[in-house]
Amino acid sequence: MSGDVAQTSGVVLADAAMIKEAAGVIKRGGLVAFPTETVYGLGADATNTHAVATLFQVKGRPKFDPLIVHVASKEEACGLWAHCPDMTHRLMEAFWPGPLTLVLPKNERIPDLVTAGLSTVAVRMPDHPVALELIRQAGCPIAAPSANRFGGVSPTTAQAVEEDLRTRLDVILDAGPARIGIESTVVACERDTLVVLRPGGIPVEAIREVAGTVTVAHTNPAQPAAPGMLARHYAPRTPLYLLDGLTNPRVRLGPVGMTTGRMGLLSFGPVIEPSGFTITEVLSHQGDLVEAAARLFQAIRRLDAEGLEAMVATQTPEHGLGLAIMDRLRKASQGIALVAEGRLVLIDRSTP
Ligand code: TXA
Ligand code: MG
C-alpha cells in the first residue's frame, strides 16, 4: 500500500498531526479509515480511479455498488452535480453537515467507477470535525463506503474497523464511538420528487417537514431501488432472526428444544426476565430509538463474538430512526423467530 504510515497500519488517535498525515495518504492515492457521525468510512480520493479501484478491492465490494462522495461544503457538492435545484439547496441548508446523502445527476468530475456507471452521484457533508478537516486538507472529495468488509456489520468504532480490515489499510483515524451509529439517509432528488433509497440517520419525518412529499422506496429484495441495495447486508457471522414484537417473550432453550445451542437476544427495550436467553444486549432501557440506533452495530458485534448458535432481535417501532434500524435488522436477518409453547422456532427465509 502507499503512504508513509503503511508499516504502522492500525489505529491512531485523530489529532491534528495524524489528520495531516492521513490527508497526505489520500493525496497519494492511499486508503484512510476515518470517523464520521454515522459510522466509520473507508476513504479514497474520489477523483483518482486507481485509488477507488483499490478501495473496492480492499472492501471486497462488487463494482455495481456505487459509493458516497464526501465533501466539506455545500459549494463543493454543487461542483460535482450537473445541476443543483432549489429543493436540494433547501435540504442542504436544513441537514448539512449531517447524515443526509443526496443523489443527483453528476458532471464529469467524478469517475464512472465511483458511481458504478450510473449517471448520478451520491454526495454528503459529514457532521464530524475529523472528517471535515481530512477532506479539506486532502483537497479533494473523498469516496467512502462504511469501513467494513462488504456485506458485514458497519463499524462504529476504530477498533471495529481494525477487526475487519486491519492489515489492508494505510491508516485508521480514531475519534471514539460514532455519535449516530447508523448510516446516512440516502435521498434521490428526482425531477419533481424526493425518493428515500435508504432510511438512515435523518428521519424521513424530518425531511417531509422541509420538503413536503417524500416517497420511501420499498426495499423489495427482488427489485433493489439502487444497485447495491441487496437484500442481505449488514449481516453478522452468527445467524440473526427477527422476532415479532417490541419485547421478548420468555423462552426455554436446551437440548430437548427446537434449538440446542447458546442463543443471544438483541432487545430494543428492557428485557423481561428470566428471558431464557444465554446472553442479552439491550439497545435502550428507555426504549429510545436514537439511543438504540447509536448502540445497534456494536451490540450486534458483541453478540457475534460470543460464538452463539443464533441471535434473535426484537423489533422497533417504524418511525423516526426506527425505520433505519428495522431496515438494517431485516437485511441482517436470515429469517424469523417464533415462539411456540415457550420454545423458540427459527425459520429461515427462503432464498429466491
Ligand atoms: O453514513 C454513511 O452514509 C456512511 C458514511 C461512511 O458516510 N457511508 C455508507 O456508505 O454507508 P455505503 O457504501 O456503505 O452505502 C452507500 C449507499 C448504498 O446503499 C448505495 O447503493 C447508495 O448509497 N448509493 C451510492 N451512490 C448512489 C447512486 N448514485 N444512486 C443510488 N444510490 C446510491
Ligand atoms: Mg455499508
Coordinates of C-alpha atoms and ligand atoms in Angstrom, one line a residue:
M1 CA 0.0 0.0 0.0
S2 CA 1.1 3.6 -0.5
G3 CA 1.8 6.1 2.2
D4 CA 4.4 6.7 4.9
V5 CA 2.3 5.1 7.6
A6 CA 1.7 1.8 5.8
Q7 CA 4.2 0.0 8.1
T8 CA 2.4 1.1 11.2
S9 CA -1.0 0.4 9.8
G10 CA -3.5 0.4 12.6
V11 CA -5.5 2.7 14.9
V12 CA -4.1 6.1 15.6
L13 CA -5.6 9.0 17.6
A14 CA -7.1 11.5 15.2
D15 CA -5.1 14.6 16.3
A16 CA -4.0 17.4 14.1
A17 CA -0.7 15.8 13.1
M18 CA -2.3 12.5 12.2
I19 CA -5.1 14.1 10.2
K20 CA -2.5 15.9 8.2
E21 CA -0.6 12.7 7.6
A22 CA -3.8 10.9 6.6
A23 CA -4.6 13.7 4.2
G24 CA -1.2 13.1 2.6
V25 CA -2.0 9.4 2.3
I26 CA -5.3 10.3 0.5
K27 CA -3.5 12.7 -1.9
R28 CA -1.0 10.0 -2.8
G29 CA -3.8 7.6 -3.7
G30 CA -3.9 5.6 -0.4
L31 CA -6.8 4.5 1.8
V32 CA -7.7 6.0 5.2
A33 CA -10.4 4.9 7.6
F34 CA -11.9 7.9 9.3
P35 CA -14.7 8.7 11.8
T36 CA -18.0 10.3 10.7
E37 CA -21.1 11.0 12.9
T38 CA -22.8 7.9 11.4
V39 CA -20.2 5.1 11.0
Y40 CA -16.5 4.9 10.2
G41 CA -15.8 5.4 6.5
L42 CA -13.1 3.9 4.3
G43 CA -11.9 6.8 2.2
A44 CA -10.0 7.3 -1.1
D45 CA -9.6 10.3 -3.4
A46 CA -12.9 10.2 -5.4
T47 CA -11.2 11.7 -8.4
N48 CA -8.5 9.0 -8.5
T49 CA -9.7 5.9 -10.3
H50 CA -6.8 3.8 -9.2
A51 CA -7.3 4.7 -5.5
V52 CA -11.1 3.9 -5.9
A53 CA -10.3 0.6 -7.6
T54 CA -8.1 -0.3 -4.6
L55 CA -10.9 0.7 -2.2
F56 CA -13.4 -1.7 -4.0
Q57 CA -10.8 -4.5 -3.7
V58 CA -10.0 -4.0 0.0
K59 CA -13.6 -3.8 0.9
G60 CA -14.5 -6.8 -1.2
R61 CA -17.2 -4.8 -2.8
P62 CA -18.8 -5.6 -6.1
K63 CA -18.3 -2.9 -8.8
F64 CA -22.0 -2.5 -9.3
D65 CA -22.4 -0.9 -5.9
P66 CA -21.9 2.9 -6.1
L67 CA -20.1 4.9 -3.4
I68 CA -21.0 8.0 -1.5
V69 CA -18.7 11.0 -2.1
H70 CA -17.9 13.1 1.0
V71 CA -17.4 16.9 0.8
A72 CA -16.6 19.7 3.2
S73 CA -19.0 22.3 1.9
K74 CA -22.3 22.8 0.0
E75 CA -20.4 24.6 -2.8
E76 CA -18.1 21.6 -3.2
A77 CA -21.2 19.3 -3.6
C78 CA -22.7 21.6 -6.2
G79 CA -19.4 21.3 -8.1
L80 CA -20.0 17.6 -8.5
W81 CA -23.6 17.7 -9.8
A82 CA -24.8 18.7 -13.2
H83 CA -27.3 21.0 -11.6
C84 CA -28.5 21.8 -8.1
P85 CA -32.2 22.5 -7.8
D86 CA -33.8 24.8 -5.1
M87 CA -35.1 21.8 -3.2
T88 CA -31.6 20.3 -2.9
H89 CA -30.3 23.7 -1.6
R90 CA -33.2 23.6 1.0
L91 CA -32.2 20.1 2.1
M92 CA -28.5 21.0 2.4
E93 CA -29.4 24.1 4.4
A94 CA -31.6 22.1 6.7
F95 CA -29.5 19.0 7.2
W96 CA -25.8 19.6 6.3
P97 CA -23.4 18.9 7.8
G98 CA -25.2 15.7 8.8
P99 CA -26.4 12.2 7.9
L100 CA -28.2 13.0 4.7
T101 CA -26.8 11.8 1.3
L102 CA -28.2 13.5 -1.8
V103 CA -28.3 11.7 -5.2
L104 CA -28.3 13.9 -8.3
P105 CA -27.1 13.8 -11.9
K106 CA -23.3 14.1 -12.0
N107 CA -21.0 16.1 -14.1
E108 CA -17.7 14.7 -15.4
R109 CA -15.6 15.3 -12.3
I110 CA -16.4 12.0 -10.6
P111 CA -15.2 8.9 -12.5
D112 CA -17.8 6.3 -13.5
L113 CA -16.1 3.7 -11.2
V114 CA -17.3 5.7 -8.2
T115 CA -20.9 5.7 -9.3
A116 CA -20.9 2.1 -10.8
G117 CA -21.6 3.6 -14.2
L118 CA -24.7 5.5 -13.0
S119 CA -25.4 9.0 -14.3
T120 CA -26.0 10.2 -10.8
V121 CA -23.6 10.7 -7.8
A122 CA -24.4 10.4 -4.1
V123 CA -22.9 13.2 -2.0
R124 CA -22.9 14.1 1.7
M125 CA -21.2 16.5 4.1
P126 CA -20.5 14.6 7.3
D127 CA -21.0 16.3 10.7
H128 CA -17.7 15.4 12.2
P129 CA -14.7 17.7 12.7
V130 CA -12.1 15.0 11.8
A131 CA -13.9 14.0 8.6
L132 CA -14.3 17.7 7.5
E133 CA -10.7 18.5 8.3
L134 CA -9.4 15.4 6.4
I135 CA -11.4 16.4 3.3
R136 CA -10.2 20.0 3.5
Q137 CA -6.6 19.0 3.9
A138 CA -6.7 16.3 1.2
G139 CA -8.1 19.0 -1.1
C140 CA -10.4 16.5 -2.9
P141 CA -13.8 14.9 -2.5
I142 CA -13.4 11.6 -0.6
A143 CA -15.3 8.5 -1.8
A144 CA -16.1 6.3 1.3
P145 CA -18.3 3.3 2.0
S146 CA -18.6 2.1 5.5
A147 CA -15.2 0.7 6.6
N148 CA -16.2 -3.0 6.9
R149 CA -15.9 -6.0 4.7
F150 CA -18.7 -6.0 2.1
G151 CA -22.0 -7.3 3.5
G152 CA -20.9 -7.3 7.1
V153 CA -21.7 -5.1 10.1
S154 CA -20.9 -1.4 9.8
P155 CA -18.1 -0.2 12.2
T156 CA -19.0 2.5 14.7
T157 CA -15.5 2.4 16.4
A158 CA -12.0 2.4 15.1
Q159 CA -11.4 -1.0 16.8
A160 CA -14.3 -2.5 14.7
V161 CA -12.6 -1.2 11.6
E162 CA -9.3 -2.8 12.7
E163 CA -11.0 -6.2 13.3
D164 CA -12.3 -6.2 9.7
L165 CA -9.6 -4.6 7.7
R166 CA -6.6 -4.3 9.9
T167 CA -3.7 -5.2 7.6
R168 CA -5.2 -3.7 4.5
L169 CA -5.3 0.0 5.4
D170 CA -2.7 2.7 5.4
V171 CA -4.2 4.4 8.5
I172 CA -7.3 4.2 10.8
L173 CA -8.1 7.5 12.4
D174 CA -9.7 7.0 15.9
A175 CA -12.1 9.6 17.3
G176 CA -14.1 7.4 19.6
P177 CA -17.6 5.8 19.0
A178 CA -19.7 7.3 16.2
R179 CA -22.4 9.6 17.7
I180 CA -25.4 8.5 15.5
G181 CA -24.3 4.9 14.8
I182 CA -26.4 4.2 11.7
E183 CA -25.6 5.2 8.2
S184 CA -26.9 8.3 6.4
T185 CA -30.4 8.6 4.8
V186 CA -29.9 8.3 1.0
V187 CA -32.3 10.5 -0.9
A188 CA -32.6 10.7 -4.7
C189 CA -33.6 14.2 -5.9
E190 CA -35.5 13.4 -9.0
R191 CA -37.2 16.0 -11.2
D192 CA -40.3 16.6 -9.1
T193 CA -40.0 14.1 -6.3
L194 CA -37.7 13.0 -3.5
V195 CA -37.2 9.3 -3.0
V196 CA -35.7 7.8 0.1
L197 CA -33.5 5.0 -1.2
R198 CA -32.1 4.0 2.2
P199 CA -33.5 5.1 5.6
G200 CA -30.8 6.4 7.9
G201 CA -29.7 9.0 10.4
I202 CA -32.1 11.7 9.3
P203 CA -35.7 10.5 9.9
V204 CA -38.0 10.6 6.9
E205 CA -40.4 12.7 9.0
A206 CA -37.8 15.5 9.3
I207 CA -37.2 15.5 5.5
R208 CA -41.0 15.7 5.0
E209 CA -41.2 18.8 7.2
V210 CA -38.7 20.6 4.9
A211 CA -39.7 19.1 1.6
G212 CA -43.4 18.2 1.8
T213 CA -43.9 15.0 -0.2
V214 CA -41.3 12.3 0.1
T215 CA -41.6 8.8 -1.2
V216 CA -39.9 5.9 0.5
A217 CA -38.6 3.2 -1.9
H218 CA -39.6 -0.3 -0.9
T219 CA -36.7 -2.4 -0.1
N220 CA -38.0 -5.3 -2.1
P221 CA -35.2 -7.8 -2.3
A222 CA -36.2 -8.8 -5.8
Q223 CA -36.1 -5.2 -7.1
P224 CA -33.4 -3.2 -5.5
A225 CA -34.1 0.6 -5.5
A226 CA -30.5 1.2 -6.4
P227 CA -27.6 -1.0 -7.4
G228 CA -26.0 -2.3 -4.2
M229 CA -29.2 -2.3 -2.2
L230 CA -29.0 -6.0 -1.7
A231 CA -31.4 -8.0 0.4
R232 CA -28.9 -9.5 2.8
H233 CA -26.4 -7.0 4.1
Y234 CA -25.2 -5.7 7.5
A235 CA -25.0 -9.4 8.5
P236 CA -23.1 -10.8 11.4
R237 CA -21.4 -14.3 11.1
T238 CA -23.9 -15.6 13.7
P239 CA -27.3 -16.1 12.0
L240 CA -29.8 -13.4 13.1
Y241 CA -33.5 -14.0 13.4
L242 CA -36.2 -11.3 13.7
L243 CA -38.8 -11.8 16.4
D244 CA -42.3 -10.4 16.1
G245 CA -42.9 -7.7 18.7
L246 CA -41.1 -5.0 20.6
T247 CA -40.3 -7.0 23.7
N248 CA -39.0 -10.5 24.2
P249 CA -41.1 -13.5 25.3
R250 CA -39.7 -15.8 27.9
V251 CA -38.3 -18.8 26.2
R252 CA -36.9 -22.2 27.1
L253 CA -33.7 -23.2 25.4
G254 CA -31.9 -26.5 25.7
P255 CA -31.2 -29.9 24.2
V256 CA -34.8 -31.1 24.1
G257 CA -36.0 -27.9 22.4
M258 CA -36.1 -26.9 18.8
T259 CA -32.8 -25.2 19.3
T260 CA -29.9 -26.8 21.0
G261 CA -27.2 -24.2 21.4
R262 CA -26.5 -20.9 23.1
M263 CA -28.8 -18.2 22.0
G264 CA -28.4 -14.4 22.1
L265 CA -31.1 -11.8 22.5
L266 CA -30.8 -8.3 20.9
S267 CA -33.5 -6.4 22.7
F268 CA -34.8 -3.0 21.7
G269 CA -36.2 -2.2 25.2
P270 CA -35.9 -3.7 28.7
V271 CA -35.7 -7.4 28.8
I272 CA -38.4 -9.4 30.5
E273 CA -36.6 -11.8 32.9
P274 CA -35.9 -14.6 33.1
S275 CA -35.6 -14.4 29.4
G276 CA -34.2 -17.8 28.8
F277 CA -31.5 -16.5 26.5
T278 CA -27.9 -17.2 27.2
I279 CA -26.8 -13.6 26.7
T280 CA -28.7 -10.4 26.1
E281 CA -27.9 -7.0 24.7
V282 CA -30.3 -4.1 25.5
L283 CA -30.3 -1.3 22.9
S284 CA -32.1 1.2 25.1
H285 CA -33.5 0.7 28.6
Q286 CA -35.8 3.7 27.9
G287 CA -36.9 2.3 24.6
D288 CA -35.4 5.4 22.9
L289 CA -34.8 5.0 19.2
V290 CA -31.9 7.4 19.0
E291 CA -30.0 5.6 21.7
A292 CA -30.9 2.2 20.1
A293 CA -29.5 3.3 16.7
A294 CA -26.3 4.5 18.3
R295 CA -25.8 1.2 20.0
L296 CA -27.1 -1.2 17.3
F297 CA -24.0 -2.2 15.4
Q298 CA -21.7 -2.5 18.5
A299 CA -24.3 -4.7 20.2
I300 CA -24.5 -7.0 17.1
R301 CA -20.7 -7.2 17.1
R302 CA -20.6 -8.1 20.8
L303 CA -23.2 -10.9 20.3
D304 CA -21.3 -12.1 17.2
A305 CA -18.1 -12.5 19.2
E306 CA -19.8 -14.9 21.7
G307 CA -19.9 -18.0 19.4
L308 CA -23.7 -18.3 19.7
E309 CA -25.8 -20.7 17.7
A310 CA -28.0 -17.8 16.7
M311 CA -29.2 -14.3 17.8
V312 CA -32.7 -13.2 18.0
A313 CA -33.7 -9.5 17.6
T314 CA -36.9 -7.8 18.8
Q315 CA -38.4 -5.2 16.5
T316 CA -38.6 -1.5 17.0
P317 CA -41.4 0.9 16.1
E318 CA -41.0 2.0 12.5
H319 CA -40.9 5.8 12.9
G320 CA -38.0 8.2 13.5
L321 CA -34.7 6.2 13.5
G322 CA -36.7 3.0 13.9
L323 CA -37.3 2.9 10.2
A324 CA -33.5 2.7 9.6
I325 CA -33.0 0.2 12.5
M326 CA -35.6 -2.1 11.1
D327 CA -34.2 -1.8 7.6
R328 CA -30.8 -2.9 8.9
L329 CA -32.2 -5.7 11.1
R330 CA -34.3 -7.1 8.1
K331 CA -31.2 -7.0 5.9
A332 CA -29.1 -8.6 8.6
S333 CA -31.6 -11.4 9.2
Q334 CA -31.5 -14.9 8.0
G335 CA -35.2 -15.5 8.9
I336 CA -37.8 -15.0 11.6
A337 CA -38.1 -16.4 15.1
L338 CA -41.4 -17.6 16.5
V339 CA -42.3 -18.8 20.0
A340 CA -44.4 -22.0 20.2
E341 CA -45.2 -23.3 23.7
G342 CA -42.4 -21.4 25.2
R343 CA -39.9 -22.7 22.7
L344 CA -38.1 -20.7 20.0
V345 CA -38.6 -21.8 16.4
L346 CA -36.2 -20.3 13.9
I347 CA -37.4 -20.2 10.3
D348 CA -35.0 -19.4 7.5
R349 CA -36.2 -17.0 4.8
S350 CA -36.4 -18.9 1.6
T351 CA -33.8 -17.6 -0.8
P352 CA -35.0 -16.8 -4.2
Ligands
TXA1 O1 -23.3 7.3 6.7 C1 -23.0 6.8 5.6 O2 -23.6 7.0 4.5 C2 -21.6 6.1 5.5 C3 -20.5 7.0 6.0 C4 -19.2 6.4 5.8 O3 -20.6 8.2 5.2 N1 -21.4 5.5 4.2 C5 -22.1 4.5 3.7 O4 -21.7 4.0 2.5 O5 -23.0 3.9 4.3 P1 -22.1 2.6 1.9 O6 -21.2 2.5 0.7 O7 -22.0 1.6 2.9 O8 -23.5 2.8 1.3 C6 -23.8 3.7 0.2 C7 -25.2 3.6 -0.2 C8 -25.5 2.3 -0.9 O9 -26.7 1.8 -0.5 C9 -25.6 2.7 -2.4 O10 -26.4 1.9 -3.1 C10 -26.1 4.1 -2.3 O11 -25.5 4.6 -1.1 N2 -25.7 4.9 -3.4 C11 -24.5 5.4 -3.7 N3 -24.5 6.1 -4.9 C12 -25.7 6.0 -5.4 C13 -26.4 6.5 -6.6 N4 -25.7 7.2 -7.5 N5 -27.7 6.2 -6.7 C14 -28.3 5.5 -5.8 N6 -27.8 5.0 -4.7 C15 -26.5 5.3 -4.4
MG2 MG -22.1 -0.1 4.1

